Coordinates of C-alpha atoms and ligand atoms in Angstrom, one line a residue:
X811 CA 45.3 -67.9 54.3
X812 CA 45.7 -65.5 51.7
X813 CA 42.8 -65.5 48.3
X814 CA 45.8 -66.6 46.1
X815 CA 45.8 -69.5 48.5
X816 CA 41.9 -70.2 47.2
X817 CA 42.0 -70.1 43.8
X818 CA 44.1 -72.5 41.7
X819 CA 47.9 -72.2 40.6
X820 CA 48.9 -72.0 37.2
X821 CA 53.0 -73.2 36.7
X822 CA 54.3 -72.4 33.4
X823 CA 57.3 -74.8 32.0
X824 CA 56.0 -77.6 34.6
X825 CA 57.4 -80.6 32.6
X826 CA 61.6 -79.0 33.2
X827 CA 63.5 -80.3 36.3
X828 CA 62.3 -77.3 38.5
X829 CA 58.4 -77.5 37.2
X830 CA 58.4 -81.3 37.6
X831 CA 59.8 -80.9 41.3
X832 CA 57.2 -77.9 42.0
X833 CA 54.4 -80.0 40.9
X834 CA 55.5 -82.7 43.5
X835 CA 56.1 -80.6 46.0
X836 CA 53.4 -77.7 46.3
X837 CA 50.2 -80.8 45.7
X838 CA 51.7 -82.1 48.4
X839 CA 51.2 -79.3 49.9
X840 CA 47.8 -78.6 49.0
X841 CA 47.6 -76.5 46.3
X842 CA 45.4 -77.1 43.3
X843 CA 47.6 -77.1 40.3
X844 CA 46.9 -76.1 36.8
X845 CA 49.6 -77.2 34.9
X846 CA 51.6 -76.2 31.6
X847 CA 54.4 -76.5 29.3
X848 CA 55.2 -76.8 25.3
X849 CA 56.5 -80.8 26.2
X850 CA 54.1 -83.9 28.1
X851 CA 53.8 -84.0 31.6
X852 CA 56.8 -86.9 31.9
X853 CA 55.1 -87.9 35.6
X854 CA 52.0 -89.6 37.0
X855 CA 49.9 -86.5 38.0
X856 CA 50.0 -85.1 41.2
X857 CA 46.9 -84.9 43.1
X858 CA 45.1 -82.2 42.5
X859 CA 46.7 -81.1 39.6
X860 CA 45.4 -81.1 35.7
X861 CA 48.1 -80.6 33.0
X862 CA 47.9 -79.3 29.1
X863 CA 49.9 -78.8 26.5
X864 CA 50.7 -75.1 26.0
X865 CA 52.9 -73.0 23.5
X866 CA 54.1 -69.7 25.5
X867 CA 53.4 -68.1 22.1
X868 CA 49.5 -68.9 22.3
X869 CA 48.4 -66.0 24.2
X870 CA 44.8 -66.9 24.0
X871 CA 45.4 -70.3 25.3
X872 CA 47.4 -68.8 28.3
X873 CA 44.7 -66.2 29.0
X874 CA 42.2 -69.4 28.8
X875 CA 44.5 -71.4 30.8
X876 CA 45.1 -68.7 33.8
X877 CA 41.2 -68.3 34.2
X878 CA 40.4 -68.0 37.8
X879 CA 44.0 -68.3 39.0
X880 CA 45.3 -66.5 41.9
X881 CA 49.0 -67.3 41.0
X882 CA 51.6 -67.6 38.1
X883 CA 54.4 -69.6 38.9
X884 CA 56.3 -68.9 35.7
X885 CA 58.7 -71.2 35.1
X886 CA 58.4 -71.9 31.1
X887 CA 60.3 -70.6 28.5
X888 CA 64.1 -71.3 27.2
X889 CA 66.4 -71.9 30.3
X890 CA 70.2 -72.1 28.7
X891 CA 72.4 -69.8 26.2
X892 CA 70.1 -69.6 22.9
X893 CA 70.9 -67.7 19.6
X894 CA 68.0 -64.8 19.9
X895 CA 65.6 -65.8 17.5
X896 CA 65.2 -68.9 19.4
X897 CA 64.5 -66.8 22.8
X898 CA 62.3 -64.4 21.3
X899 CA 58.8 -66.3 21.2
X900 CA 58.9 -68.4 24.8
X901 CA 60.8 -65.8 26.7
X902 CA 59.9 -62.3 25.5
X903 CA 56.2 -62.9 23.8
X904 CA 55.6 -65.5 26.3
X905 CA 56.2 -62.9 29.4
X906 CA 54.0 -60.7 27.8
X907 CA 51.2 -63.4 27.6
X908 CA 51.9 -64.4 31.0
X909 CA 51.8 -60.5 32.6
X910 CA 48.4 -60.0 30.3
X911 CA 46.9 -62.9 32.2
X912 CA 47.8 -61.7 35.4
X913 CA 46.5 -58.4 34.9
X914 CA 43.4 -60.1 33.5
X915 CA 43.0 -62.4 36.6
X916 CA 44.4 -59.9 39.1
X917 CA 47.4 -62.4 39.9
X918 CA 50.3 -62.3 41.3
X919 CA 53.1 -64.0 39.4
X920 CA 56.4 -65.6 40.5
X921 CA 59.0 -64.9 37.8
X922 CA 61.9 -67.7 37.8
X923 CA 64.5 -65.0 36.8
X924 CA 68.2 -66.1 36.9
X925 CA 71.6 -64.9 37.9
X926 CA 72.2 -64.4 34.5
X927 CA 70.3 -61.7 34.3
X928 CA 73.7 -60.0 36.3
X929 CA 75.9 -62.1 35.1
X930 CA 78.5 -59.9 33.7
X931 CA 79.3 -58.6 37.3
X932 CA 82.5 -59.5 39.2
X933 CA 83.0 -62.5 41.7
X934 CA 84.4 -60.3 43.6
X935 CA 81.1 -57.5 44.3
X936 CA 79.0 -58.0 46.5
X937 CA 75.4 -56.5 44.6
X938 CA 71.8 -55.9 46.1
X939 CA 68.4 -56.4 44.5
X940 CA 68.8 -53.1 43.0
X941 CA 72.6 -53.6 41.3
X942 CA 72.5 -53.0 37.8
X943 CA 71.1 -55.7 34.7
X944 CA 74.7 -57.1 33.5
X945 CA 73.1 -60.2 31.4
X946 CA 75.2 -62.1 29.9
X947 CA 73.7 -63.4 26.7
X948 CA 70.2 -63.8 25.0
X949 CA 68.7 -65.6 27.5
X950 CA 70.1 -63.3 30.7
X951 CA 68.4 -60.5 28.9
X952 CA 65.1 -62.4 28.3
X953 CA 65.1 -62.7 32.3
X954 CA 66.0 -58.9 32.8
X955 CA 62.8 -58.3 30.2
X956 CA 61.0 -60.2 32.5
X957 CA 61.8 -58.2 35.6
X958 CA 61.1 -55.1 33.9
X959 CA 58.2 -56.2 32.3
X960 CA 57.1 -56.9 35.9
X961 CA 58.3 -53.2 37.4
X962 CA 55.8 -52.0 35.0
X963 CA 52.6 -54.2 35.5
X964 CA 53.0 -53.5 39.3
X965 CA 53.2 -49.7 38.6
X966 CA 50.7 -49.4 36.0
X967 CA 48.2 -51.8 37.0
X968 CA 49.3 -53.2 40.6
X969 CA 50.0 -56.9 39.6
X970 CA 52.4 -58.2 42.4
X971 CA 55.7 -60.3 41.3
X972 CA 58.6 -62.2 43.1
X973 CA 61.6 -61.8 40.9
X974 CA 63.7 -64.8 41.8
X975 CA 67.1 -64.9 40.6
X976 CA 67.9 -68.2 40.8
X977 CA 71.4 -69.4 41.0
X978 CA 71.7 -73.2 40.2
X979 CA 69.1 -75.2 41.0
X980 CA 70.1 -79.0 40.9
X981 CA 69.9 -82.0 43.2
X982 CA 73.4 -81.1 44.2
X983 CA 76.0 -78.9 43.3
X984 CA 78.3 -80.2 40.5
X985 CA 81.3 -77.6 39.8
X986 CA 83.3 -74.9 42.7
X987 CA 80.8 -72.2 41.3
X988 CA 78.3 -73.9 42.4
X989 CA 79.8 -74.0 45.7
X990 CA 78.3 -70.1 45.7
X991 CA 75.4 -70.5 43.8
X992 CA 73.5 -73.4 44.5
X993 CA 69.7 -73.4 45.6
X994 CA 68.6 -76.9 46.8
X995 CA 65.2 -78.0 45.7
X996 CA 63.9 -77.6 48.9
X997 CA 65.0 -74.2 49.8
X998 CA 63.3 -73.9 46.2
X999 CA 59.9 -75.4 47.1
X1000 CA 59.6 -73.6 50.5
X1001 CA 60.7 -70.1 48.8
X1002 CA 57.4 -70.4 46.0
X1003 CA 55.2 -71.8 48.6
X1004 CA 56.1 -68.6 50.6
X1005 CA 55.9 -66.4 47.8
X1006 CA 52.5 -68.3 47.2
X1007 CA 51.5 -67.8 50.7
X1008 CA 52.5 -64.0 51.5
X1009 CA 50.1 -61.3 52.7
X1010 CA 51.7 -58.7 50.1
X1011 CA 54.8 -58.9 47.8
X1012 CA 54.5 -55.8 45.7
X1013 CA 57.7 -56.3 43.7
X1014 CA 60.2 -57.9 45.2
X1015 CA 63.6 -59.8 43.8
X1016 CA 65.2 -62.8 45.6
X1017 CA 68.7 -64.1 45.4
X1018 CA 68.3 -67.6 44.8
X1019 CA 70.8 -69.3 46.4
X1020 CA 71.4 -72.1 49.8
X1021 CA 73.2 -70.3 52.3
X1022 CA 76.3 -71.4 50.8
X1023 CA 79.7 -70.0 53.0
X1024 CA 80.7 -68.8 49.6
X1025 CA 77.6 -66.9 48.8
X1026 CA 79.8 -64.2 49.0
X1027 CA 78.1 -62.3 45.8
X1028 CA 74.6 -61.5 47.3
X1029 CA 73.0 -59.3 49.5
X1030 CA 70.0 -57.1 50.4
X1031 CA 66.7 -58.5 49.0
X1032 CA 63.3 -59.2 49.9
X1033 CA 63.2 -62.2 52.2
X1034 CA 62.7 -60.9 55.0
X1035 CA 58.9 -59.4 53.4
X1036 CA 58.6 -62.8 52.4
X1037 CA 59.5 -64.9 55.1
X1038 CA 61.6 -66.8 53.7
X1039 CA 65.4 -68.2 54.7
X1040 CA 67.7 -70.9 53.1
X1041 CA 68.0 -73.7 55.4
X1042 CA 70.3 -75.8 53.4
X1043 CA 73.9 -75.8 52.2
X1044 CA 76.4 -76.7 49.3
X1045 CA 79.5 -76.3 52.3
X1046 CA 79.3 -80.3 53.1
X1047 CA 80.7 -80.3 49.0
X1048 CA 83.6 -78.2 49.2
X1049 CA 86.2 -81.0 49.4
X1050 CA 85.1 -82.5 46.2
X1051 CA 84.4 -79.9 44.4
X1052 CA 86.7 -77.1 45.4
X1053 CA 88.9 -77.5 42.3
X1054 CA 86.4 -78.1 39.9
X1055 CA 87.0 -75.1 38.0
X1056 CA 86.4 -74.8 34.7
X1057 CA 90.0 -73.2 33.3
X1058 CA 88.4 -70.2 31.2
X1059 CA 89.5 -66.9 32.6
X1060 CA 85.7 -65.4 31.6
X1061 CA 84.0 -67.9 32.7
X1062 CA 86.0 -67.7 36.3
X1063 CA 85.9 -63.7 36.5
X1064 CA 82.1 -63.6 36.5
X1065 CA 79.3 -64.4 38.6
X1066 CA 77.1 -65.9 35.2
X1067 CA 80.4 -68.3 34.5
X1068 CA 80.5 -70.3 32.1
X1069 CA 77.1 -68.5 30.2
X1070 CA 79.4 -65.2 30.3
X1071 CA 82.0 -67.2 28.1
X1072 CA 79.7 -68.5 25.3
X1073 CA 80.6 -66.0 22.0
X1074 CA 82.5 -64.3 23.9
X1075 CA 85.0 -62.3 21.1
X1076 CA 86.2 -59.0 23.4
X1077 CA 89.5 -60.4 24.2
X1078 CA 90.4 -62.3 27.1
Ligands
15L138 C1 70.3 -70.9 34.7 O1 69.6 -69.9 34.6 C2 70.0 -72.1 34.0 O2 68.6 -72.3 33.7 C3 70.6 -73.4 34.6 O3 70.6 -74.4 33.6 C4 72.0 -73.2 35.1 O4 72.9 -73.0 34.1 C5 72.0 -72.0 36.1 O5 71.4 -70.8 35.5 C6 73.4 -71.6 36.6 O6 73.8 -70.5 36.4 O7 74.1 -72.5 37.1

């Protein structure tokens, strides 16, 4: 058992679909839960787990809230396409009260980055944990901020994150690209609790997908450090779903989809 394993867990944006699910799942587990986000806590509480209201902009109240935490499961902030001035406060000031807390506590923090963070590269690639930052949008870049706001708390002062670029992370898959880049909740919930649970993580980045057939897009990263393997599949979908495409030549061309095609103006 690892010392982050000891202390309690702060989760950041634990009132969205994936916090709400996290909460369930790791107090079932165990873990002692501190929990957060800007909205009410819609469930009962889990066991073990106290909840407040927090604005990702309050950076003494994260600071407050983190106190004694081994871990920072941050999943708060904006999630979709937003115009910038609407991404600035939860997702870039908000990191950079999250990453202060974890230097302050000597934390390790799990960062719930996204695939559109790289959105802008081709269906066809096949990229690594160290491809290029294609985002495509506000919100993509807010997640590549994150990542690098990460690189440079581990190098300057040796705060450990798991960068994990989730695909789409839904009760099922809904449209063909999800056939590719859905992550079931529980290949979610056992990834964290790994990345919880692991003797040493330095930095590492995850591809955050179910080992879908047509998980074609993603290679190398750091599972195998972290002991972690998608058990789970959207393949048993493929009949229904196979021609659910979407019609937009963007959207279609790149691995971000239909996030690549919001404003786009560069011609199609
Ligand atoms: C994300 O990052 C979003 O939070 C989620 O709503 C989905 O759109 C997902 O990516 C996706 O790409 O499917």
């Amino acid at each position: 058992m690892t010392d982050a394993m000891q202390k309690p867990i702060l989760l950041t944006g634990a009132s969205g679909n994936l916090g709400r699910m996290l909460a369930r799942e790791l107090a079932a587990r165990g873990f002692r839960l501190r929990l957060s986000d800007i909205s009410p806590f819609p469930d009962p509480l889990p066991a073990g787990a106290d909840f407040e209201k927090l604005d990702l902009n309050d950076g003494v109240g994260l600071l407050r809230r983190a106190e004694g935490c081994g871990v920072i499961l941050h999943f708060g902030g904006v999630s979709v396409e937003r115009p910038f001035e609407e991404v600035l406060g939860p997702n870039i000031r908000g990191l950079y009260h999250v990453y202060e807390a974890a230097r302050r506590e000597g934390a390790r923090v799990v960062f719930a980055s996204s695939n559109h963070s790289i959105g802008f590269h081709e269906r066809t690639e096949t990229i690594d944990d160290d491809c290029a930052f294609l985002p495509d949008g506000f919100y993509g870049l807010s997640k590549a901020y994150g990542e690098l706001m990460g690189r440079l708390y581990w190098h300057k002062h040796g705060v450990e994150s798991v960068f994990v670029r989730i695909g789409s992370a839904f009760p099922e898959p809904v449209d063909a690209r999800m056939l590719a880049t859905w992550l079931s909740f529980s290949d979610l919930a056992r990834l964290v609790e790994r990345c919880i649970v692991a003797e040493k993580v330095g930095t590492g980045v995850i591809w955050g997908a179910s080992a879908n057939e047509r998980m074609t897009w993603w290679g190398r990263d750091a599972r195998a450090a972290i002991g972690w393997e998608p058990r789970d599949s959207a393949d048993t979908f493929a009949g229904q779903l196979a021609g659910k495409v979407s019609g937009d030549p963007v959207a279609e061309r790149y691995m971000g989809g239909g996030f690549c095609a919001i404003g786009y103006s560069r011609g199609k």
